[in-house]
Coordinates of C-alpha atoms in Angstrom, one line a residue:
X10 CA 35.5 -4.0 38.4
X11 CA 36.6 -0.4 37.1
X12 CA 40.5 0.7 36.6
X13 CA 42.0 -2.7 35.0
X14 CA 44.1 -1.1 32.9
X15 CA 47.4 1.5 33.8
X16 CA 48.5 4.1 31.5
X17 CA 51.9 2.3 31.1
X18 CA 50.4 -0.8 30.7
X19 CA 48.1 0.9 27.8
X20 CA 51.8 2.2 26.4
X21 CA 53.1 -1.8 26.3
X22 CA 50.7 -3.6 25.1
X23 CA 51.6 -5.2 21.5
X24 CA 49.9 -8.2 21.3
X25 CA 47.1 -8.2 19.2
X26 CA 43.5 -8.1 20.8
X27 CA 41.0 -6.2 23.4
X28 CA 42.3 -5.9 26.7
X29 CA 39.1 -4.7 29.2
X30 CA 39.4 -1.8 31.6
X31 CA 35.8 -2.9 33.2
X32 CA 32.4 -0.8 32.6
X33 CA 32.6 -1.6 29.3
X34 CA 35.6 0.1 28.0
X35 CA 38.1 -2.1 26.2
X36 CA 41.8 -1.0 24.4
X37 CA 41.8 -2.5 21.1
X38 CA 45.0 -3.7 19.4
X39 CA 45.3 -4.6 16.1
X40 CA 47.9 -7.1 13.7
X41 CA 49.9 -3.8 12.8
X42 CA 50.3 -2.5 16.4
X43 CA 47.1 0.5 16.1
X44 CA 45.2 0.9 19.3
X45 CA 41.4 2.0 19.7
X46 CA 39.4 2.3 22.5
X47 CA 36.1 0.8 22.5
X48 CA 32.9 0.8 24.5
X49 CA 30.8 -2.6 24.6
X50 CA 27.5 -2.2 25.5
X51 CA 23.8 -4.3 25.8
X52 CA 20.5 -2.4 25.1
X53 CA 17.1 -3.5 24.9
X54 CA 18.8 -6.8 24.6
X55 CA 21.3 -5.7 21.2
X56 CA 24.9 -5.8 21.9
X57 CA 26.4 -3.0 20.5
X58 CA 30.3 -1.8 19.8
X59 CA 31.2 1.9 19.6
X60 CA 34.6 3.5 18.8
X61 CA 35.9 5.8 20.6
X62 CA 38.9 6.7 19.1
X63 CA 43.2 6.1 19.0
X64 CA 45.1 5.7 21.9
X65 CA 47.1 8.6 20.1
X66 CA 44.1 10.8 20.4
X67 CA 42.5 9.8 23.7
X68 CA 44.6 9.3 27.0
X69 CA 43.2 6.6 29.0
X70 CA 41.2 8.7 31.8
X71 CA 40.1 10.2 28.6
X72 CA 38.4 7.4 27.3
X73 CA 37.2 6.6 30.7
X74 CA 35.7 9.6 30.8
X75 CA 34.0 9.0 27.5
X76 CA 32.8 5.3 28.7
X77 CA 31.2 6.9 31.7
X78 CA 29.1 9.4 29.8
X79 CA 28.2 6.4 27.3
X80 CA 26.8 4.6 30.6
X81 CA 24.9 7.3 31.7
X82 CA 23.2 7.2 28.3
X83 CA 22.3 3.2 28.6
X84 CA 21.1 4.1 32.3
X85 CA 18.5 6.1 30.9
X86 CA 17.4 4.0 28.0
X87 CA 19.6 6.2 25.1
X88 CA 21.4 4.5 22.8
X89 CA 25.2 6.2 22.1
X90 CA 25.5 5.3 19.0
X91 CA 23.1 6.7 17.8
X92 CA 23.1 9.9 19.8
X93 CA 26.2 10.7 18.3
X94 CA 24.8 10.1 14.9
X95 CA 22.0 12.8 15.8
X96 CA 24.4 14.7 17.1
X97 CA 26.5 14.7 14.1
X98 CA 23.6 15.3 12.0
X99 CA 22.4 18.2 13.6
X100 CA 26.3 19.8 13.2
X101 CA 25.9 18.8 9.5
X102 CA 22.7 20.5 8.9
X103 CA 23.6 23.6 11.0
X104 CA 26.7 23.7 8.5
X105 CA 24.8 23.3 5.9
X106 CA 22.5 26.6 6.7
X107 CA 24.3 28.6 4.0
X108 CA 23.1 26.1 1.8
X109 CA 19.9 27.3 0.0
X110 CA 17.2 25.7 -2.2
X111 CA 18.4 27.0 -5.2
X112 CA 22.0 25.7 -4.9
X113 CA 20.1 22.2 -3.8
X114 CA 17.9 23.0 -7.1
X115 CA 21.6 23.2 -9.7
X116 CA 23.4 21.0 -7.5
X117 CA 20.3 18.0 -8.4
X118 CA 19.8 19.1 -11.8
X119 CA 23.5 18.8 -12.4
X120 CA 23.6 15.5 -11.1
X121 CA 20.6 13.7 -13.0
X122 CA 21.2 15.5 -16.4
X123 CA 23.4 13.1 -17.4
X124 CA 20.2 10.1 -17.5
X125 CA 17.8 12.7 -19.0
X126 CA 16.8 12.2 -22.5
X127 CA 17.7 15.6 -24.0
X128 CA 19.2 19.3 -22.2
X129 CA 15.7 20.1 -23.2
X130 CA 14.3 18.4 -19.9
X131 CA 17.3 20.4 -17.6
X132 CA 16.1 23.6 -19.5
X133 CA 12.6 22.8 -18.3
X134 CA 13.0 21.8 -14.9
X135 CA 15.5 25.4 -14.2
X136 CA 12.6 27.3 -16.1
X137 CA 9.6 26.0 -13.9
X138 CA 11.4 25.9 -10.6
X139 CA 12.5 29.9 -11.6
X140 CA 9.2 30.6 -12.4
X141 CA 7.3 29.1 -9.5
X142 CA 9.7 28.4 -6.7
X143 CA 12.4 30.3 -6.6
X144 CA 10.5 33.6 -5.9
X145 CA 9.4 32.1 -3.1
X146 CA 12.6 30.2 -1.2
X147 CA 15.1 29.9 -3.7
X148 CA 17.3 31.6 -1.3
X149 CA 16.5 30.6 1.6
X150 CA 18.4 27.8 3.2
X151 CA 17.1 24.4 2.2
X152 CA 16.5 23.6 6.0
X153 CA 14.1 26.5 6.3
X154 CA 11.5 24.8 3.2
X155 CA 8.2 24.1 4.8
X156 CA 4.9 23.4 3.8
X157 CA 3.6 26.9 4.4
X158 CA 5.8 28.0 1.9
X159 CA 5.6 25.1 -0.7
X160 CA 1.9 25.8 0.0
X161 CA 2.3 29.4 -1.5
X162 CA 4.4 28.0 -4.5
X163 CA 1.7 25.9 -5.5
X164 CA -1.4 27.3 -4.6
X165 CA -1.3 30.4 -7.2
X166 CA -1.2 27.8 -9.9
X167 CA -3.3 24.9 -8.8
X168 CA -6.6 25.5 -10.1
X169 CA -4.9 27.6 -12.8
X170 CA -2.2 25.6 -14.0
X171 CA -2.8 22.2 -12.8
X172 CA -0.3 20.3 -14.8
X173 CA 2.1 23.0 -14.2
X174 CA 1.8 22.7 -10.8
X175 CA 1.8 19.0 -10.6
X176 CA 5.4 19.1 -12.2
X177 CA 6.5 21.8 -10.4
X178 CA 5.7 19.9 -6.8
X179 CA 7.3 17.0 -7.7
X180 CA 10.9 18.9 -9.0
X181 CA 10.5 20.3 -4.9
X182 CA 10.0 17.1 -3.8
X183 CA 13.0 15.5 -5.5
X184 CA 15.3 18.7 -4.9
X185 CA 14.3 18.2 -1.1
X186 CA 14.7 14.4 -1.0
X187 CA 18.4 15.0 -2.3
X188 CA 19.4 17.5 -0.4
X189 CA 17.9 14.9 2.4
X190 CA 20.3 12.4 1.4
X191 CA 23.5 14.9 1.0
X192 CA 22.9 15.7 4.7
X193 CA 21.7 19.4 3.9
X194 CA 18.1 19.0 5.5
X195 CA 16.6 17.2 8.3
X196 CA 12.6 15.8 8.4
X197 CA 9.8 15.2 6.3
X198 CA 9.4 16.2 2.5
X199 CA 7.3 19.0 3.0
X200 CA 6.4 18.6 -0.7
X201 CA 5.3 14.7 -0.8
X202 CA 2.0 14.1 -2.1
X203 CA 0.5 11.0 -0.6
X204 CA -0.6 11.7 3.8
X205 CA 0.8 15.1 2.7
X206 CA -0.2 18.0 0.7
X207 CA -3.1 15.4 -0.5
X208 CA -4.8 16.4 2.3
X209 CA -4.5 20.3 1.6
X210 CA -4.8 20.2 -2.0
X211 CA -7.4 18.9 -4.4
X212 CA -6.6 16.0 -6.9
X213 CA -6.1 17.1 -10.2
X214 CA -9.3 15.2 -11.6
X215 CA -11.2 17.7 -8.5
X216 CA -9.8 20.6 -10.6
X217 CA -10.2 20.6 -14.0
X218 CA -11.2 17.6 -16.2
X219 CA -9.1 16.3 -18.7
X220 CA -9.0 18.1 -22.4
X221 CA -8.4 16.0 -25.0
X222 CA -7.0 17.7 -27.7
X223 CA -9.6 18.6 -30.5
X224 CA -9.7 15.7 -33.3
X225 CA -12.1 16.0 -36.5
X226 CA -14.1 13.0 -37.4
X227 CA -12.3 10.7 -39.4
X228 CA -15.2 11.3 -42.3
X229 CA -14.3 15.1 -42.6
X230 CA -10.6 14.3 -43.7
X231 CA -11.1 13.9 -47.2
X232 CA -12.9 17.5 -47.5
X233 CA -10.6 18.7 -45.1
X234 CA -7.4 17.7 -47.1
X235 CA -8.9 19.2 -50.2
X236 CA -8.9 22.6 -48.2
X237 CA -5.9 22.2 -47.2
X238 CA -4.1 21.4 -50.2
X239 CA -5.2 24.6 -51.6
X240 CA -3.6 26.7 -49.0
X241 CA 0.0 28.1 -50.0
X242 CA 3.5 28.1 -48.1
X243 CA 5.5 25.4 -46.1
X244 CA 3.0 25.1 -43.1
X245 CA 0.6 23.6 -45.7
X246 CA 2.6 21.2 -46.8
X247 CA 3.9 20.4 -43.3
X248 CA 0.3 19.6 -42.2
X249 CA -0.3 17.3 -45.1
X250 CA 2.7 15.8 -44.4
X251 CA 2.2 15.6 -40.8
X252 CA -1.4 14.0 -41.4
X253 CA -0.1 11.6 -43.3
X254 CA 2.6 10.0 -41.2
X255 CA 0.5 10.7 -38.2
X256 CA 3.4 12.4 -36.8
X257 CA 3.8 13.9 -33.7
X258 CA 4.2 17.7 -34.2
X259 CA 7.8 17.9 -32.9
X260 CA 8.9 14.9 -34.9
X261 CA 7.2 16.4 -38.4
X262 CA 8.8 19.7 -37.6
X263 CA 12.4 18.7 -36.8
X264 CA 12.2 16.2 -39.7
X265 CA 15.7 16.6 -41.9
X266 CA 17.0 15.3 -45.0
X267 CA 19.7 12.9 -43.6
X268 CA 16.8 10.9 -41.7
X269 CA 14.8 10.1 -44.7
X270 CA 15.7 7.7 -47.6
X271 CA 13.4 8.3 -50.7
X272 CA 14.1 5.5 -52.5
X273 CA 13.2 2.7 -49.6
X274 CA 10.5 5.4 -48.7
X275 CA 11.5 5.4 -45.2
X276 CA 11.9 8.1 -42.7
X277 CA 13.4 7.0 -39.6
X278 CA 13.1 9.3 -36.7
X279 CA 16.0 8.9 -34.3
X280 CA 15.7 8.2 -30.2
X281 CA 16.6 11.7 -28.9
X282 CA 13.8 13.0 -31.0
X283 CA 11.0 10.2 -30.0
X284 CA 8.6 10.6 -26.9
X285 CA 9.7 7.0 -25.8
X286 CA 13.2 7.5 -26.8
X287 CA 13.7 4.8 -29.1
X288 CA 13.5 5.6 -32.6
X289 CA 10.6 5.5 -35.0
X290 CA 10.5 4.4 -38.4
X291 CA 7.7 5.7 -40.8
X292 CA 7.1 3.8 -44.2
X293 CA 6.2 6.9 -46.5
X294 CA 3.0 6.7 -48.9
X295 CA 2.7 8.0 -52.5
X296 CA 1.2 11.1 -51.2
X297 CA 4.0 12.2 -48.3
X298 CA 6.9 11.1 -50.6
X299 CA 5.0 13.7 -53.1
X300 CA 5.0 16.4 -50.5
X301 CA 8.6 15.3 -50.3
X302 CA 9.9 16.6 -53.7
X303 CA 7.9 19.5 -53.4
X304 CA 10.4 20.3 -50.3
X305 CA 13.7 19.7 -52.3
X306 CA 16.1 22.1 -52.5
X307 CA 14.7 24.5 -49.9
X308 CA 16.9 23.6 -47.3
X309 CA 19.9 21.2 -46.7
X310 CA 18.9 20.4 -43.2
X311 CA 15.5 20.5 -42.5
X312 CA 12.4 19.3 -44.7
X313 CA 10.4 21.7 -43.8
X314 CA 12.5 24.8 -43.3
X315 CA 11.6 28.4 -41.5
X316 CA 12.7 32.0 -42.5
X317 CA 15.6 31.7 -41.3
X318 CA 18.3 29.5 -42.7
X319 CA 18.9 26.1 -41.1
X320 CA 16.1 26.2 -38.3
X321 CA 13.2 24.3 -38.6
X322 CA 9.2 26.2 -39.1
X323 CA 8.3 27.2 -35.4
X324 CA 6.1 25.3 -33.7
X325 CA 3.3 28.0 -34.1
X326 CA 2.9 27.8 -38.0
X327 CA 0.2 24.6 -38.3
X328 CA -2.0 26.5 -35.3
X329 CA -1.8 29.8 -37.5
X330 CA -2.4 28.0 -40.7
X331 CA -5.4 26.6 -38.7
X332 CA -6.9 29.8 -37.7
X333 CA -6.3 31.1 -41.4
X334 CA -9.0 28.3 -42.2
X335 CA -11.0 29.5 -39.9
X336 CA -10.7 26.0 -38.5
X337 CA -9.0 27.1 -34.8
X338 CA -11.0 24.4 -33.1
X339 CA -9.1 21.7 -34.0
X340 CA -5.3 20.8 -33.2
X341 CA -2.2 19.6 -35.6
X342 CA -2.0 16.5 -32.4
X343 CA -5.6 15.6 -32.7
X344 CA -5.5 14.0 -36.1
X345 CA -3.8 11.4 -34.6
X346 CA -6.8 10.7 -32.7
X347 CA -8.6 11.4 -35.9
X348 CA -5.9 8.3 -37.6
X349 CA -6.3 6.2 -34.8
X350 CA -10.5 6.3 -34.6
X351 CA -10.4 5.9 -38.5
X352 CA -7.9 2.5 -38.2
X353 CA -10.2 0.8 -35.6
X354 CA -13.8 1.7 -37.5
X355 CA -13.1 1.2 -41.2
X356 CA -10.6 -1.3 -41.4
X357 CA -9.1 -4.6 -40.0
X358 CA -5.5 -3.9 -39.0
X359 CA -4.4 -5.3 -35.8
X360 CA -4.6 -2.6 -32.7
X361 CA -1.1 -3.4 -32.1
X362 CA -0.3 -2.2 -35.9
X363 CA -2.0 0.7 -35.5
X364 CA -0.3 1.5 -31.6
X365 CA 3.0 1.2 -33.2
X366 CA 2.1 3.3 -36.9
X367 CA 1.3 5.7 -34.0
X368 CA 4.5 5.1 -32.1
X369 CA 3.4 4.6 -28.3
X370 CA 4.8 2.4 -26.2
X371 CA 3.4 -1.6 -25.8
X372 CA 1.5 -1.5 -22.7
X373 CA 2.5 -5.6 -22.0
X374 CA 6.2 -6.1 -21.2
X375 CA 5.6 -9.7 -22.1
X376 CA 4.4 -9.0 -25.6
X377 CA 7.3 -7.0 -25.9
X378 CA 9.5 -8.8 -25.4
X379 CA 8.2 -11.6 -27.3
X380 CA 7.5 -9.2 -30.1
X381 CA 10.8 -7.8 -30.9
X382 CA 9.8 -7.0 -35.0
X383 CA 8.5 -3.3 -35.6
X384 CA 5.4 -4.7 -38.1
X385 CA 6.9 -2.8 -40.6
X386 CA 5.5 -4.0 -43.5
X387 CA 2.1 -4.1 -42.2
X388 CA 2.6 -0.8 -40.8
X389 CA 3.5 0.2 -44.7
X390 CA -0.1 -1.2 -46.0
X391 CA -2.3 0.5 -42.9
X392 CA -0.5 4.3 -44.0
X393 CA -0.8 3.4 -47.9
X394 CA -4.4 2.7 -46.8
X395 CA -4.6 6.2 -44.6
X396 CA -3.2 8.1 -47.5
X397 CA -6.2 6.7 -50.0
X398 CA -8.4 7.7 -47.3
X399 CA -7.0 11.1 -47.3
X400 CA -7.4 11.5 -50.5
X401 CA -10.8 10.2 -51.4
X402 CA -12.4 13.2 -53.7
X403 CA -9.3 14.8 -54.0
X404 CA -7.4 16.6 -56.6
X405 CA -3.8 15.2 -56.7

């Protein structure tokens, strides 16, 4: 039965709880005197409640009104609910039109920075999204990205520059996925790999293979070392030192005073500065700590210092000291390699010495966790044994 309730009757009620009007639309009262209308409802077999809003709001032929359209809905199989969350989605997005990929772009950058390990990974993902994206719908509203047009952001670079490219579809991915989640953009990421653009692009491994970088056989060093100890200026030295420690680049050529202590012989590279982000420390032979007073004085920041005053050499000085020796086939991050194949052929230091001398990351979580020591002290022997190495035939 229809029409149980009266307008004045609506107006009286105080006692708390739902009074029915029939077709499923109740008043609701609460403990503090508010009163709702609600529409009760079964679908597909799920009982389902949907507000309809205050009695202040909505008279009641108002809300009968309302209950009537909801149902016409659940006559033809629709649910209300969640009409009017489609509904209220599609008002969202259509709001939202002003809203373009480059705002979506800042607006995700600014909100992750905070967990990134250093302003150098913001600067990178503004500098490749500029390059590659932007140009094509930076402005445009985020609703309008589609895979035509991530398609011609990526497809330039692909074969080109492959690992480029990889990054730069997964910062459109995540910049889409937010703006998903803020409500900016409706449908599928047009810039998900897998059952996506897997099927319109070719796997990296299809494009190019892998390049290693270029290491020189552990045998060479020696000869190699005696070469290079003849060259002059700071990038010489950095090399040798660089060599020595088995250093990555970066951590060699931000190296500064206040992170080394000569007399334990210990460098100790901090977290912001380390690949894994956890820091590094480097027992120092005879032969870097040597290198080390030859640096002295030069700088009161930085070990190995550039031109100009308290910045660091630029990252291009090895490669140019390299193609000075005629020796532009190899790279400054392959003698790691070169360390790593020398540890595992010529002596009998544990691999997990030699992983952590070279500072990657314990594959096992259970070993480390039950190894929590940084094998310092065997670390110290393995790069007293490297430097010897190094030095075999060598004038020091």
């Amino acid at each position: 039965m229809l029409g149980k309730l009266t307008a004045l009757g609506v107006a009286k009620l105080k006692a708390p709880g739902m009074y029915g009007d029939g077709g499923g639309l109740w008043l609701q009262v609460s403990g503090k005197g508010g009163k709702s209308w609600v529409f009760r409802y079964t679908l597909r077999g799920k009982s389902r409640e949907m507000g309809l809003g205050p009695v202040s709001t909505f008279s009641l032929a108002e809300a009968r009104d309302k209950a009537l359209t909801c149902r016409k809905l659940c006559y033809e199989g629709i649910d209300p609910i969640e009409m009017r969350r489609e509904q209220r989605q599609d008002a969202a997005v259509e709001s939202a039109k002003a809203i373009t990929f480059r705002t979506c772009a800042d607006g995700y950058i600014e909100a992750h920075k905070a967990g990134w390990r250093n302003d150098k990974h913001a600067a990178q993902w503004t500098a490749t999204l500029a390059t590659y994206a932007y140009p094509v719908f930076g402005d445009l509203p985020v609703q309008a990205v589609d895979t035509s047009l991530v398609l011609k952001a990526l497809e330039a670079i692909w074969s080109t520059k492959t690992e480029t490219a990889t990054r730069v579809r997964g910062r459109i991915e995540s910049v889409l996925d937010w703006a998903a989640t803020r409500g900016y953009r409706r449908g599928e990421n047009p810039a998900r790999w897998k059952g996506h653009l897997q099927n319109l692009l070719p796997k990296r491994s299809k494009v190019r293979k892998v390049e290693h970088h270029a290491a020189l056989p552990f045998k060479d060093v020696p000869a190699f070392m005696r070469t290079l100890e003849g060259q002059p200026g700071i990038p010489a030295k950095l090399m040798i030192f660089t060599i020595l420690t088995a250093a990555r680049t970066g951590e060699a050529l931000g190296a500064r005073w206040d992170e080394i202590d000569l007399e334990a012989a210990i460098w100790s590279v901090p977290a912001e500065r380390m690949k894994a982000g956890a820091e590094h420390r480097v027992p120092l032979s005879t032969a870097a700590l040597a290198i080390l007073a030859e640096m002295q004085g030069l700088d009161d920041i930085f070990v190995f210092p550039g031109s100009r005053r308290g910045k660091p050499l630029s990252n291009m000085a090895m490669l140019v000291l390299l193609r000075r020796m005629e020796r532009a086939g190899l790279t400054v991050h392959g003698f790691r390699s070169t360390f790593r194949d020398w540890a595992s052929e010529t002596t009998h230091f544990p691999s997990e010495v030699v992983e952590m001398a070279l500072a990657h990351t314990v594959e096992s979580k259970v070993e480390r966790a039950y190894r929590r020591g940084d094998l310092f002290e065997k670390r110290r022997d393995l790069m007293d044994a490297w430097a010897t190495w190094c030095s075999q035939g060598a004038a020091r």
